[in-house]
Short mmCIF file of C-alpha atoms and ligand atoms in Angstrom, two decimals:
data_model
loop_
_atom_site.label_atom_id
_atom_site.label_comp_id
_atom_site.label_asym_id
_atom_site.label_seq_id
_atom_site.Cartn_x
_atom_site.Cartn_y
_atom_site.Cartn_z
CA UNK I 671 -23.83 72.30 -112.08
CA UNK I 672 -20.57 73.91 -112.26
CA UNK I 673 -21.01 77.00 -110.29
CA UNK I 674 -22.44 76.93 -107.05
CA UNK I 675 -23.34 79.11 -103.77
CA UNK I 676 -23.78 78.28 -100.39
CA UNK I 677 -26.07 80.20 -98.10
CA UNK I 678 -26.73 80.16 -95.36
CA UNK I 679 -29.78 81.36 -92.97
CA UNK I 680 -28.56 82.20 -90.06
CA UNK I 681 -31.11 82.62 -86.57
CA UNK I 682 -33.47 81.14 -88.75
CA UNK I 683 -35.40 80.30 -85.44
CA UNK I 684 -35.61 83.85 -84.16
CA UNK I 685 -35.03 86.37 -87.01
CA UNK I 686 -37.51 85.80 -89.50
CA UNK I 687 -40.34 88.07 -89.47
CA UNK I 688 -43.13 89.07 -92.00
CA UNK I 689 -41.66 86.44 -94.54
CA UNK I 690 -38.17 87.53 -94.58
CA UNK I 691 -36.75 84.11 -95.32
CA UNK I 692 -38.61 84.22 -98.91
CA UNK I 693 -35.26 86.18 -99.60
CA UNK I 694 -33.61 82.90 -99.66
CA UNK I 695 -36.43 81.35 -101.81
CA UNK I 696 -36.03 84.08 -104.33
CA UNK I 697 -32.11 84.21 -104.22
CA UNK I 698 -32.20 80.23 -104.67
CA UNK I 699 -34.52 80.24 -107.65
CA UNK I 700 -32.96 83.46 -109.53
CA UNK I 701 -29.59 81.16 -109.44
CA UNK I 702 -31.35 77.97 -110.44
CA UNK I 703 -32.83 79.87 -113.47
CA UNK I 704 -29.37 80.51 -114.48
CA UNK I 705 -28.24 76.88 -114.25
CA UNK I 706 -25.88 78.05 -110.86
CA UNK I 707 -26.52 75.58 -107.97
CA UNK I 708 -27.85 77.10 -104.39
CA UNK I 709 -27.18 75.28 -101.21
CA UNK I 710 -29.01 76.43 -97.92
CA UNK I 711 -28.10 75.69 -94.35
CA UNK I 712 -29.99 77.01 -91.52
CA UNK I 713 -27.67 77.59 -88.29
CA UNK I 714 -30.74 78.09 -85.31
CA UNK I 715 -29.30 79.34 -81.51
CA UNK I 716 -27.33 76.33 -80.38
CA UNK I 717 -25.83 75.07 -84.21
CA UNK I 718 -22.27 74.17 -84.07
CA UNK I 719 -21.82 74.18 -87.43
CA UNK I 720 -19.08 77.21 -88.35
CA UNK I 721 -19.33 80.21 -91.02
CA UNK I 722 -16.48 79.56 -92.64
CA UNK I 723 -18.14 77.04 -96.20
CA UNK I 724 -20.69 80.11 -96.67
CA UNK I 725 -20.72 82.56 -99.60
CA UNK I 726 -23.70 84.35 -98.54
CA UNK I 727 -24.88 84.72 -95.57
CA UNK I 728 -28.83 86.22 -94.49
CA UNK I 729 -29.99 87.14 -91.36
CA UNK I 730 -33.74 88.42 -91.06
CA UNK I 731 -35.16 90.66 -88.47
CA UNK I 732 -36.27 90.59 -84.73
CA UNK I 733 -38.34 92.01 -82.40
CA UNK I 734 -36.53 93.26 -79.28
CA UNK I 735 -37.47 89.91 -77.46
CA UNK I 736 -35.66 88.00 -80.00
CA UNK I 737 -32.79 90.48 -80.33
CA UNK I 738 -32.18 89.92 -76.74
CA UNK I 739 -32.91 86.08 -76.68
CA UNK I 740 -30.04 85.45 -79.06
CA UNK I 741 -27.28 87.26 -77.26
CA UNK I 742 -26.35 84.74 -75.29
CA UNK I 743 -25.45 82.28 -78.18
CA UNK I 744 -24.13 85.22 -80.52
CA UNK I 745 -21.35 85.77 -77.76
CA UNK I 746 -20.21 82.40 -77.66
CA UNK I 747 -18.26 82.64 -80.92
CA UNK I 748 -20.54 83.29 -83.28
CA UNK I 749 -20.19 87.36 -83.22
CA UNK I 750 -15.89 87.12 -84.09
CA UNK I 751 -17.07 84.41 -86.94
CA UNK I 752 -19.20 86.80 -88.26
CA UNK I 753 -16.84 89.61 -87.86
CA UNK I 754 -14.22 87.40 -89.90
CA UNK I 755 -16.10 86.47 -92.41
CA UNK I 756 -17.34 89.90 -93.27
CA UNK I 757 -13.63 91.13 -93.71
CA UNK I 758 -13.66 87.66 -95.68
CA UNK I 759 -15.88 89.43 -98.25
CA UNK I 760 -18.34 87.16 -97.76
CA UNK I 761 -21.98 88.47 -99.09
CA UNK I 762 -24.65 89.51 -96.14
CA UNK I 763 -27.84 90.32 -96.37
CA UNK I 764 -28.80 91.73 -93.35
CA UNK I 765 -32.57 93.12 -92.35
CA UNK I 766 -33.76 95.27 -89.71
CA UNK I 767 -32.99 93.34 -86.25
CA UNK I 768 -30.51 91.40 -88.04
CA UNK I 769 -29.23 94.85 -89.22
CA UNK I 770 -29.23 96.25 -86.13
CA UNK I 771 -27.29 93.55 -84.69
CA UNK I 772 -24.24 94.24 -86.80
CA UNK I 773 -23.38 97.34 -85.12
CA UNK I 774 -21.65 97.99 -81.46
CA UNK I 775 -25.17 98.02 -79.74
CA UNK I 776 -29.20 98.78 -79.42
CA UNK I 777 -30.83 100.32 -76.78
CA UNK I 778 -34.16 99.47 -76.21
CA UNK I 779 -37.11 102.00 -75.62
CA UNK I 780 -37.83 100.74 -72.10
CA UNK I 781 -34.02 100.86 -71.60
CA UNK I 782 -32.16 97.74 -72.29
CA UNK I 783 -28.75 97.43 -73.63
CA UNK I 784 -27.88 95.18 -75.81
CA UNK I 785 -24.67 94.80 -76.58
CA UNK I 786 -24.04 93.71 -80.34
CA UNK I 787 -21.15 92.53 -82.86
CA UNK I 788 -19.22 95.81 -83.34
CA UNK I 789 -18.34 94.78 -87.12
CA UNK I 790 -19.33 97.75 -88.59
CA UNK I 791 -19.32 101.47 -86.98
CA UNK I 792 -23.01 102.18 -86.00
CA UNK I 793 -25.43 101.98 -82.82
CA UNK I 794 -29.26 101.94 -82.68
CA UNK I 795 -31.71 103.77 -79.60
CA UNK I 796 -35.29 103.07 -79.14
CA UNK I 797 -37.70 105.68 -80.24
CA UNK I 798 -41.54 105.66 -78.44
CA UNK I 799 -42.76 105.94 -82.42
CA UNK I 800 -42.35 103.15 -84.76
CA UNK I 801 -41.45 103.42 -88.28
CA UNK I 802 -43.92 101.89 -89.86
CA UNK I 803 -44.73 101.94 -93.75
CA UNK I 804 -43.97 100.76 -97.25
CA UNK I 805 -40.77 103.45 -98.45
CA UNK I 806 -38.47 103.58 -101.04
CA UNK I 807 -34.51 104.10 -101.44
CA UNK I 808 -32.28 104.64 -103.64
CA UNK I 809 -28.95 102.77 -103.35
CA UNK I 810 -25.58 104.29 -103.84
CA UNK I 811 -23.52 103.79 -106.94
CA UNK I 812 -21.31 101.07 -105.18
CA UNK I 813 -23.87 99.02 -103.96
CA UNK I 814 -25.44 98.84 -107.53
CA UNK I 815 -27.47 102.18 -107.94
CA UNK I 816 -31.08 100.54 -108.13
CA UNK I 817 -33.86 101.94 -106.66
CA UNK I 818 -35.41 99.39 -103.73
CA UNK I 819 -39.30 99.24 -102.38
CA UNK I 820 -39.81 97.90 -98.95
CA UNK I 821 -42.07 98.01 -96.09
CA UNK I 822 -39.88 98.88 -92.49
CA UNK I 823 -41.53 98.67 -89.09
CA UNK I 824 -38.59 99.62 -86.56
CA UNK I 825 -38.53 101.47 -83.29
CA UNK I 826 -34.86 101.94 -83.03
CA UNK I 827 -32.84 104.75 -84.75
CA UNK I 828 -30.17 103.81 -86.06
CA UNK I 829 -26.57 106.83 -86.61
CA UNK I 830 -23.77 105.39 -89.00
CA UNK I 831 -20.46 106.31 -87.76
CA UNK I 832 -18.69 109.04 -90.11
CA UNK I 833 -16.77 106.51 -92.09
CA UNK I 834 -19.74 104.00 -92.30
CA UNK I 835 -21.59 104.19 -96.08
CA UNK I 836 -25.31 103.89 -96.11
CA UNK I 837 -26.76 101.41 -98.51
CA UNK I 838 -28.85 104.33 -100.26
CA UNK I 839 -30.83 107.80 -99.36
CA UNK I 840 -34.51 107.90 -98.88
CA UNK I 841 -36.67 108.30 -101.03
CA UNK I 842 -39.77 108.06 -99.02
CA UNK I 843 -40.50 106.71 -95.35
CA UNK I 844 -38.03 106.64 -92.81
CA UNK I 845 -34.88 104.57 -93.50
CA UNK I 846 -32.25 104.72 -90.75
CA UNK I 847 -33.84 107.11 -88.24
CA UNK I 848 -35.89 109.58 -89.93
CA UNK I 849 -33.65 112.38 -89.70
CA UNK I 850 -31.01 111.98 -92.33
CA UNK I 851 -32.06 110.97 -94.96
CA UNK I 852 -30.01 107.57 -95.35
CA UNK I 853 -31.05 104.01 -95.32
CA UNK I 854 -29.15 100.85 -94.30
CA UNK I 855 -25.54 100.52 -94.27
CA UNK I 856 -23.11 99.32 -97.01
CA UNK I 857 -19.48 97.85 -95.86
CA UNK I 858 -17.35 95.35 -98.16
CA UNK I 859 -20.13 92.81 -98.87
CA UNK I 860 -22.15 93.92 -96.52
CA UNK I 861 -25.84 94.84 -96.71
CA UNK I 862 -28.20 96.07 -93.93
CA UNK I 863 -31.29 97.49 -94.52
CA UNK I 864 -34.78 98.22 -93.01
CA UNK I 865 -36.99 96.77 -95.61
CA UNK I 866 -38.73 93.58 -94.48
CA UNK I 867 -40.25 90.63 -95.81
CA UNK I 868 -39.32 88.96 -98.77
CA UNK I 869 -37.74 92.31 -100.31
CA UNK I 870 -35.99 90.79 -103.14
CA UNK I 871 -38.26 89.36 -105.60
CA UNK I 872 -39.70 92.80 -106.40
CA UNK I 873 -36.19 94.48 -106.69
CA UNK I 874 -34.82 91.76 -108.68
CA UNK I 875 -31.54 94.34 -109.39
CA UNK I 876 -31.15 94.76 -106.31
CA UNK I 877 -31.37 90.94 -105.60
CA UNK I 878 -28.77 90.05 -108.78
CA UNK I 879 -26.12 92.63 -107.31
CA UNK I 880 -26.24 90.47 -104.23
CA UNK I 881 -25.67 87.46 -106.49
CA UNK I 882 -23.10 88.43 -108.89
CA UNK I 883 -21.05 89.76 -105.53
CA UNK I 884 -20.82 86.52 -103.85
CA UNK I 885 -20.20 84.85 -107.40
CA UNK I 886 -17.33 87.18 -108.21
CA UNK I 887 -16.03 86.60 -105.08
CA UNK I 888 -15.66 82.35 -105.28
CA UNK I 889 -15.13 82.14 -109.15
CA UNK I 890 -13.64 85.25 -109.74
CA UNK I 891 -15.92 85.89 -112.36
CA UNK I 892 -19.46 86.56 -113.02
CA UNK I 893 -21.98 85.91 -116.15
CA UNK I 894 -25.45 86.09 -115.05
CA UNK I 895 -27.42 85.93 -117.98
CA UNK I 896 -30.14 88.12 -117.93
CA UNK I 897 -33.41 86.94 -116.94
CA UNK I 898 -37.19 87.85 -118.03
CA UNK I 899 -37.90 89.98 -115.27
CA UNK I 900 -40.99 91.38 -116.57
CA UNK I 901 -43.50 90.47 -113.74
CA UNK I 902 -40.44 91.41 -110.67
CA UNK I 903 -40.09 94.73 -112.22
CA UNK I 904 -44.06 95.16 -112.59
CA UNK I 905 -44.86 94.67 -109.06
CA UNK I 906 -41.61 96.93 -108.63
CA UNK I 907 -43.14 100.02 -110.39
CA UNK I 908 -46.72 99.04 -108.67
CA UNK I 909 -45.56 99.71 -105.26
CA UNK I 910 -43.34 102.38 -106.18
CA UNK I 911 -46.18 104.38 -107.73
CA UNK I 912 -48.38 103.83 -104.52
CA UNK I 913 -45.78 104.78 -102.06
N1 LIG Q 139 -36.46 95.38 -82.52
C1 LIG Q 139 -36.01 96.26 -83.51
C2 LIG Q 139 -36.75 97.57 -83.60
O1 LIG Q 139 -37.93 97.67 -83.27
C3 LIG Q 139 -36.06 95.50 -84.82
C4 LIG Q 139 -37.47 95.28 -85.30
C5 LIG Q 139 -37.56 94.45 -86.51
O2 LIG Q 139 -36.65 93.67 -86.88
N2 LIG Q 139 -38.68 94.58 -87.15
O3 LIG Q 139 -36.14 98.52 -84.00
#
């Protein structure tokens, strides 16, 4: 094949919940279709293998326990790679926990700091209610403008510093914290969001933005031909009518 992207899963081990690493089954297969090859790596706690051959890079979400498990392992180099190679321009995809974890730190419910990768301006504090429920967003104009269904389940609250974009405004559920209005946060190539589980095969836009990003990026140019996407965009407009 002449084009090809490397992704790469990383925490594989410990952020993966609800089916989150389906995203890489769907990105894969939406790239296949269009005759561009997909590698995928897995880096679990304790890989030695470096960032630096990936063009996209997911990491799924966490419960608290796994949030705080992987600390140890993210400070041993692996929070200033991924710090680099998100001013790199590399593409992330980044969900809930794994979200969470780009910013300076979370704060548990119960109390517990932990202390995060500081690559992009925002914190996270444990509420005693969890956001639980299928919602909708709408993304801003630079990180595609397509409307996104997902189901979140979150305790913490997350506040994007002032000059920190969210990745869209709320359209129904929760989003960031419940009180603002915005959802996720948008920086570069960036992506973090609440929505869980395999997100992207029913926002297939939203899920070709991603692509065409990390394809610009390496080949400095991007044609990917449009796809049949009659059955993505039905189960799209399914959920989005029931939420
Ligand atoms: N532990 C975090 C929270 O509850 C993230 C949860 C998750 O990834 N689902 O906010």
């Amino acid at each position: 094949m002449e084009q090809e992207l490397k992704i790469c899963h990383l925490y594989p081990d410990v952020l993966n919940l609800y089916g989150d690493g389906g995203n890489i089954l769907c990105m894969k297969r939406r790239l296949l279709w269009r005759g561009v090859g997909a590698e995928v790596t897995k880096l679990p706690i304790g890989a030695s293998g470096s960032l630096a051959p990936y063009d996209l890079v997911f990491i799924g979400g966490g419960q608290d326990f796994e949030q705080q498990v992987l600390l140890e392992d993210l400070h041993r180099g692996r929070d200033r790679e991924i710090r680099a190679a998100i001013e790199d321009g590399v593409v992330f995809l980044t969900i809930c926990g794994g979200y969470q974890m780009m910013g300076h730190w979370y704060e548990t419910y119960d109390g517990k700091r932990c202390d995060f990768i500081g690559a992009i301006d925002l914190t996270t504090v444990g509420g005693k209610k969890r956001m639980i429920g299928n919602y909708k967003f709408a993304c801003t104009p630079s990180a595609g403008g397509s409307t996104v269904v997902g189901f979140e389940n979150h305790s913490g609250r997350t506040y994007l510093g002032a000059g920190l974009e969210p990745l869209g405004k709320v359209l129904a559920g929760f989003g960031n914290n419940g009180e603002d209005g915005t959802e996720g946060a948008h920086y570069k190539n960036l992506f973090g969001t609440y929505s869980h589980g395999p997100m992207l095969p029913k926002n297939p836009a939203f899920c070709d933005m991603l692509l065409a990003a990390a394809l610009e990026r390496k080949y400095g140019r991007c044609e990917l031909a449009p796809l049949d996407d009659a059955a993505e965009q039905a189960a799209h407009d399914e959920i989005s009518a029931r939420i």
